[in-house]
Amino acid sequence: MFNLVIHNDEEIKSELDRMLWENKEVVKEAQRGEEVFADNQGWLDTEEWADNKSIYRLEMLSKEIRENADVFVLIGVGGSNNGARSVISALQKEGTPEIIYAGNTLSPNALNKILKRLEGKSVYLNAIAKNFETLEPGASFRVFRKYMYEAYGDAAAKRIIVTGTKGSSLERLCEEKGYPFLDFPWNIGGCYTAITNVGLFPMAVAGVNIRELVDGAHNMQKRLHIPELENNIAFQYACLRNLFYQKGYRVEMLASFEPQLRWFYKWWIQLFAESEGKDNKGVFPVASEFSEDLHSVGQFIQDGSPIMFETFLEVLEQQDSLIVEQDALEDGFDYLEGKDFRDINKIAYKATVMAHSRKLPCITIEIGSLDEYHFGQMFYFFQFACYLSCKMMDVNAFDQPGVEAYKEWMFDSLGKR
Ligand code: PA5
Protein backbone atom coordinates (compact mmCIF):
# COMPACT_ATOMS: atom_id res chain seq x y z
CA MET A 1 0.00 0.00 0.00
CA PHE A 2 1.40 3.37 -1.03
CA ASN A 3 -0.94 6.33 -1.58
CA LEU A 4 -0.85 10.07 -1.93
CA VAL A 5 -3.60 12.09 -0.20
CA ILE A 6 -4.25 15.82 -0.70
CA HIS A 7 -5.85 17.46 2.33
CA ASN A 8 -6.66 20.89 0.94
CA ASP A 9 -9.58 22.17 -1.07
CA GLU A 10 -10.90 21.44 -4.54
CA GLU A 11 -9.02 24.44 -5.95
CA ILE A 12 -5.65 22.69 -5.40
CA LYS A 13 -6.98 19.57 -7.07
CA SER A 14 -8.04 21.41 -10.19
CA GLU A 15 -4.72 23.29 -10.34
CA LEU A 16 -2.97 19.95 -10.00
CA ASP A 17 -4.89 18.62 -13.01
CA ARG A 18 -3.68 21.57 -15.06
CA MET A 19 -0.10 21.05 -13.91
CA LEU A 20 -0.21 17.32 -14.76
CA TRP A 21 -1.49 18.14 -18.21
CA GLU A 22 1.11 20.86 -18.84
CA ASN A 23 4.03 18.65 -17.75
CA LYS A 24 3.10 15.35 -19.32
CA GLU A 25 6.12 15.41 -21.64
CA VAL A 26 8.44 15.83 -18.64
CA VAL A 27 7.43 12.53 -17.14
CA LYS A 28 7.49 10.68 -20.45
CA GLU A 29 11.05 11.89 -21.00
CA ALA A 30 12.06 10.82 -17.50
CA GLN A 31 10.52 7.38 -17.95
CA ARG A 32 12.58 6.86 -21.11
CA GLY A 33 15.80 8.01 -19.40
CA GLU A 34 17.89 10.83 -20.85
CA GLU A 35 21.11 10.43 -22.79
CA VAL A 36 22.44 13.66 -21.31
CA PHE A 37 22.25 12.07 -17.82
CA ALA A 38 23.69 8.69 -18.83
CA ASP A 39 26.36 9.04 -16.12
CA ASN A 40 23.75 9.55 -13.41
CA GLN A 41 20.76 7.36 -14.10
CA GLY A 42 21.96 3.89 -13.19
CA TRP A 43 19.28 3.89 -10.46
CA LEU A 44 16.34 4.23 -12.87
CA ASP A 45 16.28 0.46 -13.44
CA THR A 46 16.85 -1.32 -10.12
CA GLU A 47 17.97 -4.43 -12.02
CA GLU A 48 21.12 -2.68 -13.21
CA TRP A 49 22.87 -2.64 -9.80
CA ALA A 50 20.64 -4.81 -7.61
CA ASP A 51 20.25 -7.96 -9.66
CA ASN A 52 20.03 -11.43 -8.16
CA LYS A 53 23.75 -12.12 -8.46
CA SER A 54 24.77 -8.91 -6.66
CA ILE A 55 22.23 -9.49 -3.89
CA TYR A 56 23.48 -13.05 -3.42
CA ARG A 57 27.08 -11.86 -3.05
CA LEU A 58 26.02 -9.28 -0.44
CA GLU A 59 24.05 -11.92 1.46
CA MET A 60 27.07 -14.25 1.59
CA LEU A 61 29.58 -11.58 2.60
CA SER A 62 27.27 -10.09 5.23
CA LYS A 63 26.53 -13.55 6.70
CA GLU A 64 30.21 -14.04 7.44
CA ILE A 65 30.35 -10.63 9.13
CA ARG A 66 27.18 -11.22 11.15
CA GLU A 67 28.70 -14.45 12.45
CA ASN A 68 32.07 -12.95 13.41
CA ALA A 69 31.63 -9.27 14.24
CA ASP A 70 30.55 -7.48 17.39
CA VAL A 71 30.88 -4.15 15.68
CA PHE A 72 30.65 -2.99 12.07
CA VAL A 73 32.08 0.45 11.34
CA LEU A 74 30.52 2.18 8.36
CA ILE A 75 32.83 4.85 6.99
CA GLY A 76 30.96 7.11 4.61
CA VAL A 77 29.28 10.48 4.42
CA GLY A 78 26.15 11.90 2.75
CA GLY A 79 24.96 9.59 0.02
CA SER A 80 27.47 7.00 1.16
CA ASN A 81 25.75 6.35 4.48
CA ASN A 82 22.31 8.01 4.70
CA GLY A 83 20.39 5.30 2.81
CA ALA A 84 21.78 2.44 4.89
CA ARG A 85 21.45 4.35 8.14
CA SER A 86 17.80 5.21 7.57
CA VAL A 87 16.85 1.54 7.17
CA ILE A 88 19.20 0.12 9.80
CA SER A 89 18.01 2.51 12.49
CA ALA A 90 14.42 1.42 11.83
CA LEU A 91 14.76 -2.30 11.06
CA GLN A 92 18.00 -3.71 12.47
CA LYS A 93 17.51 -7.30 13.71
CA GLU A 94 18.40 -8.36 17.22
CA GLY A 95 21.69 -10.20 17.64
CA THR A 96 23.36 -8.53 14.65
CA PRO A 97 26.59 -6.46 15.01
CA GLU A 98 26.40 -2.99 16.44
CA ILE A 99 26.69 -0.52 13.58
CA ILE A 100 28.91 2.50 14.22
CA TYR A 101 28.93 5.42 11.80
CA ALA A 102 32.26 7.10 11.12
CA GLY A 103 33.55 9.08 8.18
CA ASN A 104 30.91 11.75 8.69
CA THR A 105 32.77 14.01 11.11
CA LEU A 106 36.09 15.77 11.61
CA SER A 107 35.56 16.15 15.35
CA PRO A 108 38.45 14.57 17.29
CA ASN A 109 36.09 14.15 20.23
CA ALA A 110 33.67 12.07 18.16
CA LEU A 111 36.45 10.03 16.54
CA ASN A 112 38.18 9.27 19.85
CA LYS A 113 34.86 8.16 21.32
CA ILE A 114 34.36 5.73 18.44
CA LEU A 115 37.88 4.33 18.83
CA LYS A 116 37.14 3.69 22.50
CA ARG A 117 33.94 1.83 21.64
CA LEU A 118 35.94 -0.60 19.50
CA GLU A 119 38.25 -1.77 22.26
CA GLY A 120 37.97 -5.48 23.02
CA LYS A 121 35.38 -6.05 20.27
CA SER A 122 35.57 -8.03 17.06
CA VAL A 123 35.51 -5.28 14.43
CA TYR A 124 34.75 -5.26 10.70
CA LEU A 125 34.81 -2.12 8.64
CA ASN A 126 33.21 -0.94 5.41
CA ALA A 127 34.75 2.14 3.76
CA ILE A 128 32.39 3.63 1.16
CA ALA A 129 33.43 6.41 -1.22
CA LYS A 130 32.63 7.24 -4.79
CA ASN A 131 35.59 9.56 -5.45
CA PHE A 132 37.77 8.88 -2.44
CA GLU A 133 38.62 12.57 -2.28
CA THR A 134 36.06 13.57 0.33
CA LEU A 135 37.85 14.68 3.49
CA GLU A 136 35.73 13.11 6.25
CA PRO A 137 35.66 9.48 5.03
CA GLY A 138 39.22 9.66 3.67
CA ALA A 139 40.70 10.94 6.94
CA SER A 140 38.62 8.56 9.05
CA PHE A 141 39.60 5.58 6.91
CA ARG A 142 43.21 6.36 7.71
CA VAL A 143 42.49 6.43 11.46
CA PHE A 144 40.45 3.22 11.51
CA ARG A 145 42.75 1.35 9.11
CA LYS A 146 45.57 1.95 11.56
CA TYR A 147 43.37 0.66 14.39
CA MET A 148 42.55 -2.49 12.41
CA TYR A 149 46.20 -3.31 11.63
CA GLU A 150 47.20 -2.73 15.24
CA ALA A 151 44.41 -5.00 16.42
CA TYR A 152 44.61 -7.77 13.81
CA GLY A 153 47.95 -7.48 11.98
CA ASP A 154 47.78 -8.75 8.39
CA ALA A 155 44.44 -10.47 9.13
CA ALA A 156 42.93 -6.96 9.12
CA ALA A 157 42.78 -7.17 5.32
CA LYS A 158 39.89 -9.66 5.50
CA ARG A 159 37.97 -7.41 7.86
CA ILE A 160 38.14 -4.28 5.72
CA ILE A 161 35.56 -4.21 2.94
CA VAL A 162 35.67 -1.35 0.51
CA THR A 163 32.85 -0.01 -1.67
CA GLY A 164 34.45 2.11 -4.37
CA THR A 165 34.32 2.96 -8.05
CA LYS A 166 36.12 0.73 -10.54
CA GLY A 167 39.35 2.35 -11.70
CA SER A 168 39.54 4.68 -8.67
CA SER A 169 42.57 5.04 -6.40
CA LEU A 170 40.48 3.21 -3.79
CA GLU A 171 40.24 0.15 -6.01
CA ARG A 172 44.01 0.21 -6.54
CA LEU A 173 44.50 0.35 -2.77
CA CYS A 174 42.23 -2.70 -2.37
CA GLU A 175 44.18 -4.66 -4.97
CA GLU A 176 47.44 -3.82 -3.24
CA LYS A 177 46.17 -4.72 0.24
CA GLY A 178 43.79 -7.55 -0.62
CA TYR A 179 40.59 -5.95 0.77
CA PRO A 180 37.29 -7.36 -0.54
CA PHE A 181 35.91 -4.85 -3.03
CA LEU A 182 32.30 -3.96 -3.88
CA ASP A 183 31.35 -1.78 -6.83
CA PHE A 184 30.11 1.73 -6.16
CA PRO A 185 28.02 2.28 -9.30
CA TRP A 186 29.93 4.57 -11.66
CA ASN A 187 26.66 5.91 -13.08
CA ILE A 188 24.88 6.88 -9.83
CA GLY A 189 25.52 9.87 -7.55
CA GLY A 190 25.69 9.23 -3.79
CA CYS A 191 22.19 10.23 -2.75
CA TYR A 192 20.58 7.89 -5.32
CA THR A 193 22.54 4.76 -4.20
CA ALA A 194 20.37 3.28 -1.43
CA ILE A 195 19.33 0.35 -3.62
CA THR A 196 22.87 -0.63 -4.65
CA ASN A 197 25.89 -2.16 -2.90
CA VAL A 198 26.38 1.20 -1.17
CA GLY A 199 23.18 0.96 0.89
CA LEU A 200 22.37 -2.74 0.68
CA PHE A 201 25.59 -4.20 2.07
CA PRO A 202 25.51 -2.45 5.49
CA MET A 203 21.76 -3.12 5.66
CA ALA A 204 22.40 -6.85 5.09
CA VAL A 205 25.00 -6.86 7.89
CA ALA A 206 22.29 -5.46 10.18
CA GLY A 207 20.03 -8.40 9.27
CA VAL A 208 17.74 -6.41 6.99
CA ASN A 209 16.03 -8.49 4.30
CA ILE A 210 17.53 -6.73 1.28
CA ARG A 211 15.66 -8.91 -1.22
CA GLU A 212 12.36 -7.58 0.12
CA LEU A 213 13.68 -4.04 -0.04
CA VAL A 214 14.80 -4.40 -3.65
CA ASP A 215 11.44 -6.01 -4.45
CA GLY A 216 9.62 -2.99 -3.04
CA ALA A 217 11.78 -0.62 -5.07
CA HIS A 218 11.26 -2.68 -8.21
CA ASN A 219 7.52 -2.74 -7.69
CA MET A 220 7.51 1.05 -7.33
CA GLN A 221 9.63 1.36 -10.48
CA LYS A 222 6.98 -0.57 -12.43
CA ARG A 223 4.24 1.56 -10.90
CA LEU A 224 5.93 4.84 -11.87
CA HIS A 225 6.80 3.80 -15.40
CA ILE A 226 3.20 3.34 -16.49
CA PRO A 227 1.82 5.24 -19.51
CA GLU A 228 -1.34 6.47 -17.65
CA LEU A 229 0.11 9.61 -16.14
CA GLU A 230 -2.92 10.56 -14.06
CA ASN A 231 -2.27 7.52 -11.82
CA ASN A 232 1.42 8.24 -11.39
CA ILE A 233 1.82 9.29 -7.74
CA ALA A 234 5.46 10.44 -8.07
CA PHE A 235 4.38 12.73 -10.91
CA GLN A 236 1.50 14.04 -8.77
CA TYR A 237 3.83 14.69 -5.85
CA ALA A 238 6.38 16.45 -8.09
CA CYS A 239 3.61 18.61 -9.60
CA LEU A 240 2.27 19.52 -6.15
CA ARG A 241 5.73 20.58 -4.96
CA ASN A 242 6.13 22.81 -8.01
CA LEU A 243 2.63 24.18 -7.63
CA PHE A 244 3.22 25.14 -3.98
CA TYR A 245 6.61 26.58 -4.93
CA GLN A 246 5.00 28.78 -7.57
CA LYS A 247 2.53 29.99 -4.95
CA GLY A 248 5.46 31.17 -2.82
CA TYR A 249 5.91 28.26 -0.41
CA ARG A 250 9.69 27.89 -0.21
CA VAL A 251 9.97 25.17 2.47
CA GLU A 252 8.69 21.60 2.55
CA MET A 253 8.40 19.94 5.94
CA LEU A 254 8.38 16.16 6.01
CA ALA A 255 6.78 14.93 9.20
CA SER A 256 5.56 11.74 10.75
CA PHE A 257 4.45 10.39 14.08
CA GLU A 258 6.82 7.44 13.82
CA PRO A 259 10.30 8.00 15.36
CA GLN A 260 11.62 5.01 13.43
CA LEU A 261 11.72 7.32 10.43
CA ARG A 262 14.21 9.70 12.11
CA TRP A 263 17.16 8.83 9.86
CA PHE A 264 15.02 8.48 6.78
CA TYR A 265 14.36 12.24 7.06
CA LYS A 266 18.07 12.85 6.74
CA TRP A 267 18.25 10.77 3.57
CA TRP A 268 15.22 12.61 2.14
CA ILE A 269 16.62 16.03 3.06
CA GLN A 270 19.90 15.29 1.31
CA LEU A 271 18.15 13.96 -1.78
CA PHE A 272 16.04 17.06 -2.32
CA ALA A 273 18.56 19.66 -1.11
CA GLU A 274 21.38 18.37 -3.29
CA SER A 275 19.25 17.66 -6.32
CA GLU A 276 17.03 20.72 -6.41
CA GLY A 277 18.76 23.54 -4.56
CA LYS A 278 20.64 25.29 -7.36
CA ASP A 279 20.45 28.23 -9.78
CA ASN A 280 18.73 30.20 -6.99
CA LYS A 281 15.79 27.80 -7.08
CA GLY A 282 14.39 24.92 -5.07
CA VAL A 283 12.16 24.06 -2.12
CA PHE A 284 14.16 23.90 1.11
CA PRO A 285 13.60 20.48 2.73
CA VAL A 286 13.25 20.20 6.51
CA ALA A 287 11.80 17.51 8.75
CA SER A 288 9.96 17.26 12.05
CA GLU A 289 9.47 14.44 14.45
CA PHE A 290 5.92 14.52 15.70
CA SER A 291 4.41 14.48 18.20
CA GLU A 292 7.48 15.85 20.03
CA ASP A 293 8.12 18.74 17.63
CA LEU A 294 4.51 19.86 17.81
CA HIS A 295 5.61 21.25 21.16
CA SER A 296 8.35 23.33 19.54
CA VAL A 297 7.99 24.16 15.83
CA GLY A 298 4.26 23.38 15.96
CA GLN A 299 3.66 26.94 17.08
CA PHE A 300 5.45 28.37 14.03
CA ILE A 301 3.75 26.01 11.60
CA GLN A 302 0.29 26.96 12.85
CA ASP A 303 0.84 30.62 13.45
CA GLY A 304 4.12 31.90 12.00
CA SER A 305 5.16 33.09 8.50
CA PRO A 306 3.31 31.00 5.90
CA ILE A 307 6.44 29.77 4.14
CA MET A 308 6.00 26.03 4.13
CA PHE A 309 3.87 23.17 2.98
CA GLU A 310 3.76 19.90 4.86
CA THR A 311 4.17 16.33 3.69
CA PHE A 312 3.15 13.73 6.25
CA LEU A 313 4.46 10.18 6.10
CA GLU A 314 1.77 8.01 7.64
CA VAL A 315 2.28 4.33 8.45
CA LEU A 316 -1.11 2.64 8.10
CA GLU A 317 -0.54 -0.67 9.87
CA GLN A 318 1.25 -0.45 13.17
CA GLN A 319 2.74 -3.72 14.45
CA ASP A 320 3.08 -2.53 18.04
CA SER A 321 0.40 -2.02 20.62
CA LEU A 322 0.38 -0.66 24.19
CA ILE A 323 -2.78 -0.17 26.22
CA VAL A 324 -3.10 2.60 28.80
CA GLU A 325 -4.02 0.80 32.00
CA GLN A 326 -6.14 1.77 34.96
CA ASP A 327 -4.31 3.70 37.65
CA ALA A 328 -5.43 4.36 41.21
CA LEU A 329 -3.68 7.72 41.21
CA GLU A 330 -5.85 10.62 40.12
CA ASP A 331 -3.49 12.10 37.54
CA GLY A 332 -6.13 13.55 35.21
CA PHE A 333 -5.50 11.00 32.45
CA ASP A 334 -8.36 8.58 33.13
CA TYR A 335 -9.91 9.54 29.80
CA LEU A 336 -7.15 7.47 28.15
CA GLU A 337 -7.94 4.29 30.07
CA GLY A 338 -8.26 1.20 27.87
CA LYS A 339 -7.05 3.08 24.79
CA ASP A 340 -4.16 1.84 22.69
CA PHE A 341 -1.19 4.17 22.05
CA ARG A 342 -1.45 3.03 18.44
CA ASP A 343 -4.85 4.75 18.21
CA ILE A 344 -3.88 7.73 20.33
CA ASN A 345 -0.93 8.38 17.99
CA LYS A 346 -3.24 8.16 14.98
CA ILE A 347 -5.69 10.60 16.54
CA ALA A 348 -2.80 13.02 17.13
CA TYR A 349 -1.89 12.71 13.42
CA LYS A 350 -5.47 13.34 12.27
CA ALA A 351 -5.88 16.31 14.60
CA THR A 352 -2.60 17.81 13.35
CA VAL A 353 -3.64 17.47 9.72
CA MET A 354 -7.00 19.10 10.51
CA ALA A 355 -5.33 22.03 12.22
CA HIS A 356 -2.39 22.57 9.86
CA SER A 357 -4.34 22.14 6.62
CA ARG A 358 -6.42 25.20 7.48
CA LYS A 359 -3.27 27.25 7.27
CA LEU A 360 -0.93 25.43 4.86
CA PRO A 361 -1.01 23.06 1.93
CA CYS A 362 -0.81 19.55 3.45
CA ILE A 363 -0.42 16.19 1.77
CA THR A 364 0.11 12.70 3.15
CA ILE A 365 2.06 9.81 1.73
CA GLU A 366 0.52 6.68 3.20
CA ILE A 367 2.62 3.56 3.46
CA GLY A 368 1.25 0.14 4.38
CA SER A 369 3.74 -0.69 7.13
CA LEU A 370 7.28 0.06 8.16
CA ASP A 371 9.13 -2.87 6.70
CA GLU A 372 11.79 -3.58 4.09
CA TYR A 373 9.34 -3.67 1.19
CA HIS A 374 7.94 -0.23 1.96
CA PHE A 375 11.38 1.28 2.54
CA GLY A 376 12.28 0.06 -0.96
CA GLN A 377 9.12 1.70 -2.29
CA MET A 378 9.88 4.97 -0.52
CA PHE A 379 13.45 5.15 -1.87
CA TYR A 380 12.37 4.67 -5.46
CA PHE A 381 9.32 6.88 -5.15
CA PHE A 382 11.21 9.87 -3.76
CA GLN A 383 14.17 9.47 -6.12
CA PHE A 384 11.92 9.44 -9.17
CA ALA A 385 9.72 12.26 -7.84
CA CYS A 386 12.78 14.36 -7.05
CA TYR A 387 14.13 13.90 -10.56
CA LEU A 388 10.75 14.97 -12.01
CA SER A 389 10.51 17.91 -9.66
CA CYS A 390 13.97 19.12 -10.76
CA LYS A 391 13.03 18.79 -14.41
CA MET A 392 9.95 20.93 -13.84
CA MET A 393 12.10 23.53 -12.11
CA ASP A 394 14.60 23.30 -14.93
CA VAL A 395 17.56 22.38 -12.74
CA ASN A 396 20.05 19.57 -13.23
CA ALA A 397 19.15 17.01 -10.54
CA PHE A 398 22.54 15.33 -10.60
CA ASP A 399 25.30 17.90 -10.23
CA GLN A 400 26.44 19.67 -7.06
CA PRO A 401 28.29 22.85 -7.98
CA GLY A 402 27.27 24.42 -4.64
CA VAL A 403 29.30 22.09 -2.43
CA GLU A 404 32.55 22.72 -4.30
CA ALA A 405 33.04 26.33 -3.13
CA TYR A 406 33.72 25.60 0.55
CA LYS A 407 35.84 22.58 -0.39
CA GLU A 408 38.21 24.74 -2.44
CA TRP A 409 38.76 27.12 0.49
CA MET A 410 39.22 24.21 2.88
CA PHE A 411 41.65 22.27 0.67
CA ASP A 412 43.67 25.46 0.08
CA SER A 413 43.91 26.07 3.82
CA LEU A 414 44.92 22.45 4.46
CA GLY A 415 47.62 22.57 1.77
CA LYS A 416 46.09 19.96 -0.57
CA ARG A 417 47.72 19.98 -4.03
O1 PA5 B 1 25.17 12.49 -2.91
C1 PA5 B 1 26.34 12.80 -3.09
O2 PA5 B 1 26.87 12.75 -4.22
C2 PA5 B 1 27.20 13.26 -1.94
O3 PA5 B 1 26.45 13.40 -0.79
C3 PA5 B 1 28.26 12.21 -1.67
O4 PA5 B 1 27.63 10.99 -1.39
C4 PA5 B 1 29.16 12.61 -0.52
O5 PA5 B 1 29.72 13.86 -0.77
C5 PA5 B 1 30.28 11.60 -0.33
O6 PA5 B 1 31.02 11.43 -1.50
P1 PA5 B 1 32.02 10.23 -1.65
O7 PA5 B 1 31.24 8.96 -1.65
O8 PA5 B 1 32.70 10.45 -2.96
O9 PA5 B 1 32.96 10.29 -0.48
PDB file of C-alpha atoms and ligand atoms in Angstrom, residues 76-82 128-135 137-138 184 188-193 270 274 398 400 403 407, ligand 1:
ATOM      1  CA  GLY A  76      30.962   7.112   4.609  1.00  0.00           C
ATOM      2  CA  VAL A  77      29.278  10.483   4.418  1.00  0.00           C
ATOM      3  CA  GLY A  78      26.153  11.902   2.752  1.00  0.00           C
ATOM      4  CA  GLY A  79      24.963   9.594   0.022  1.00  0.00           C
ATOM      5  CA  SER A  80      27.469   6.996   1.161  1.00  0.00           C
ATOM      6  CA  ASN A  81      25.748   6.350   4.479  1.00  0.00           C
ATOM      7  CA  ASN A  82      22.312   8.008   4.704  1.00  0.00           C
ATOM      8  CA  ILE A 128      32.390   3.627   1.158  1.00  0.00           C
ATOM      9  CA  ALA A 129      33.427   6.410  -1.218  1.00  0.00           C
ATOM     10  CA  LYS A 130      32.632   7.244  -4.791  1.00  0.00           C
ATOM     11  CA  ASN A 131      35.587   9.563  -5.448  1.00  0.00           C
ATOM     12  CA  PHE A 132      37.774   8.884  -2.439  1.00  0.00           C
ATOM     13  CA  GLU A 133      38.620  12.566  -2.276  1.00  0.00           C
ATOM     14  CA  THR A 134      36.062  13.570   0.335  1.00  0.00           C
ATOM     15  CA  LEU A 135      37.847  14.680   3.489  1.00  0.00           C
ATOM     16  CA  PRO A 137      35.661   9.480   5.029  1.00  0.00           C
ATOM     17  CA  GLY A 138      39.224   9.662   3.669  1.00  0.00           C
ATOM     18  CA  PHE A 184      30.111   1.733  -6.158  1.00  0.00           C
ATOM     19  CA  ILE A 188      24.877   6.880  -9.826  1.00  0.00           C
ATOM     20  CA  GLY A 189      25.519   9.872  -7.555  1.00  0.00           C
ATOM     21  CA  GLY A 190      25.692   9.235  -3.792  1.00  0.00           C
ATOM     22  CA  CYS A 191      22.186  10.234  -2.753  1.00  0.00           C
ATOM     23  CA  TYR A 192      20.582   7.888  -5.318  1.00  0.00           C
ATOM     24  CA  THR A 193      22.536   4.762  -4.200  1.00  0.00           C
ATOM     25  CA  GLN A 270      19.901  15.286   1.311  1.00  0.00           C
ATOM     26  CA  GLU A 274      21.384  18.373  -3.286  1.00  0.00           C
ATOM     27  CA  PHE A 398      22.536  15.333 -10.596  1.00  0.00           C
ATOM     28  CA  GLN A 400      26.445  19.674  -7.057  1.00  0.00           C
ATOM     29  CA  VAL A 403      29.304  22.095  -2.433  1.00  0.00           C
ATOM     30  CA  LYS A 407      35.836  22.581  -0.385  1.00  0.00           C
TER      31      LYS A 407
HETATM   32  O1  PA5 B   1      25.170  12.492  -2.912  1.00  0.00           O
HETATM   33  C1  PA5 B   1      26.336  12.799  -3.094  1.00  0.00           C
HETATM   34  O2  PA5 B   1      26.874  12.747  -4.220  1.00  0.00           O
HETATM   35  C2  PA5 B   1      27.195  13.255  -1.936  1.00  0.00           C
HETATM   36  O3  PA5 B   1      26.454  13.401  -0.789  1.00  0.00           O
HETATM   37  C3  PA5 B   1      28.259  12.207  -1.670  1.00  0.00           C
HETATM   38  O4  PA5 B   1      27.632  10.989  -1.392  1.00  0.00           O
HETATM   39  C4  PA5 B   1      29.164  12.611  -0.521  1.00  0.00           C
HETATM   40  O5  PA5 B   1      29.725  13.860  -0.775  1.00  0.00           O
HETATM   41  C5  PA5 B   1      30.279  11.597  -0.332  1.00  0.00           C
HETATM   42  O6  PA5 B   1      31.017  11.428  -1.499  1.00  0.00           O
HETATM   43  P1  PA5 B   1      32.017  10.230  -1.649  1.00  0.00           P
HETATM   44  O7  PA5 B   1      31.245   8.963  -1.650  1.00  0.00           O
HETATM   45  O8  PA5 B   1      32.700  10.446  -2.957  1.00  0.00           O
HETATM   46  O9  PA5 B   1      32.960  10.292  -0.476  1.00  0.00           O
END
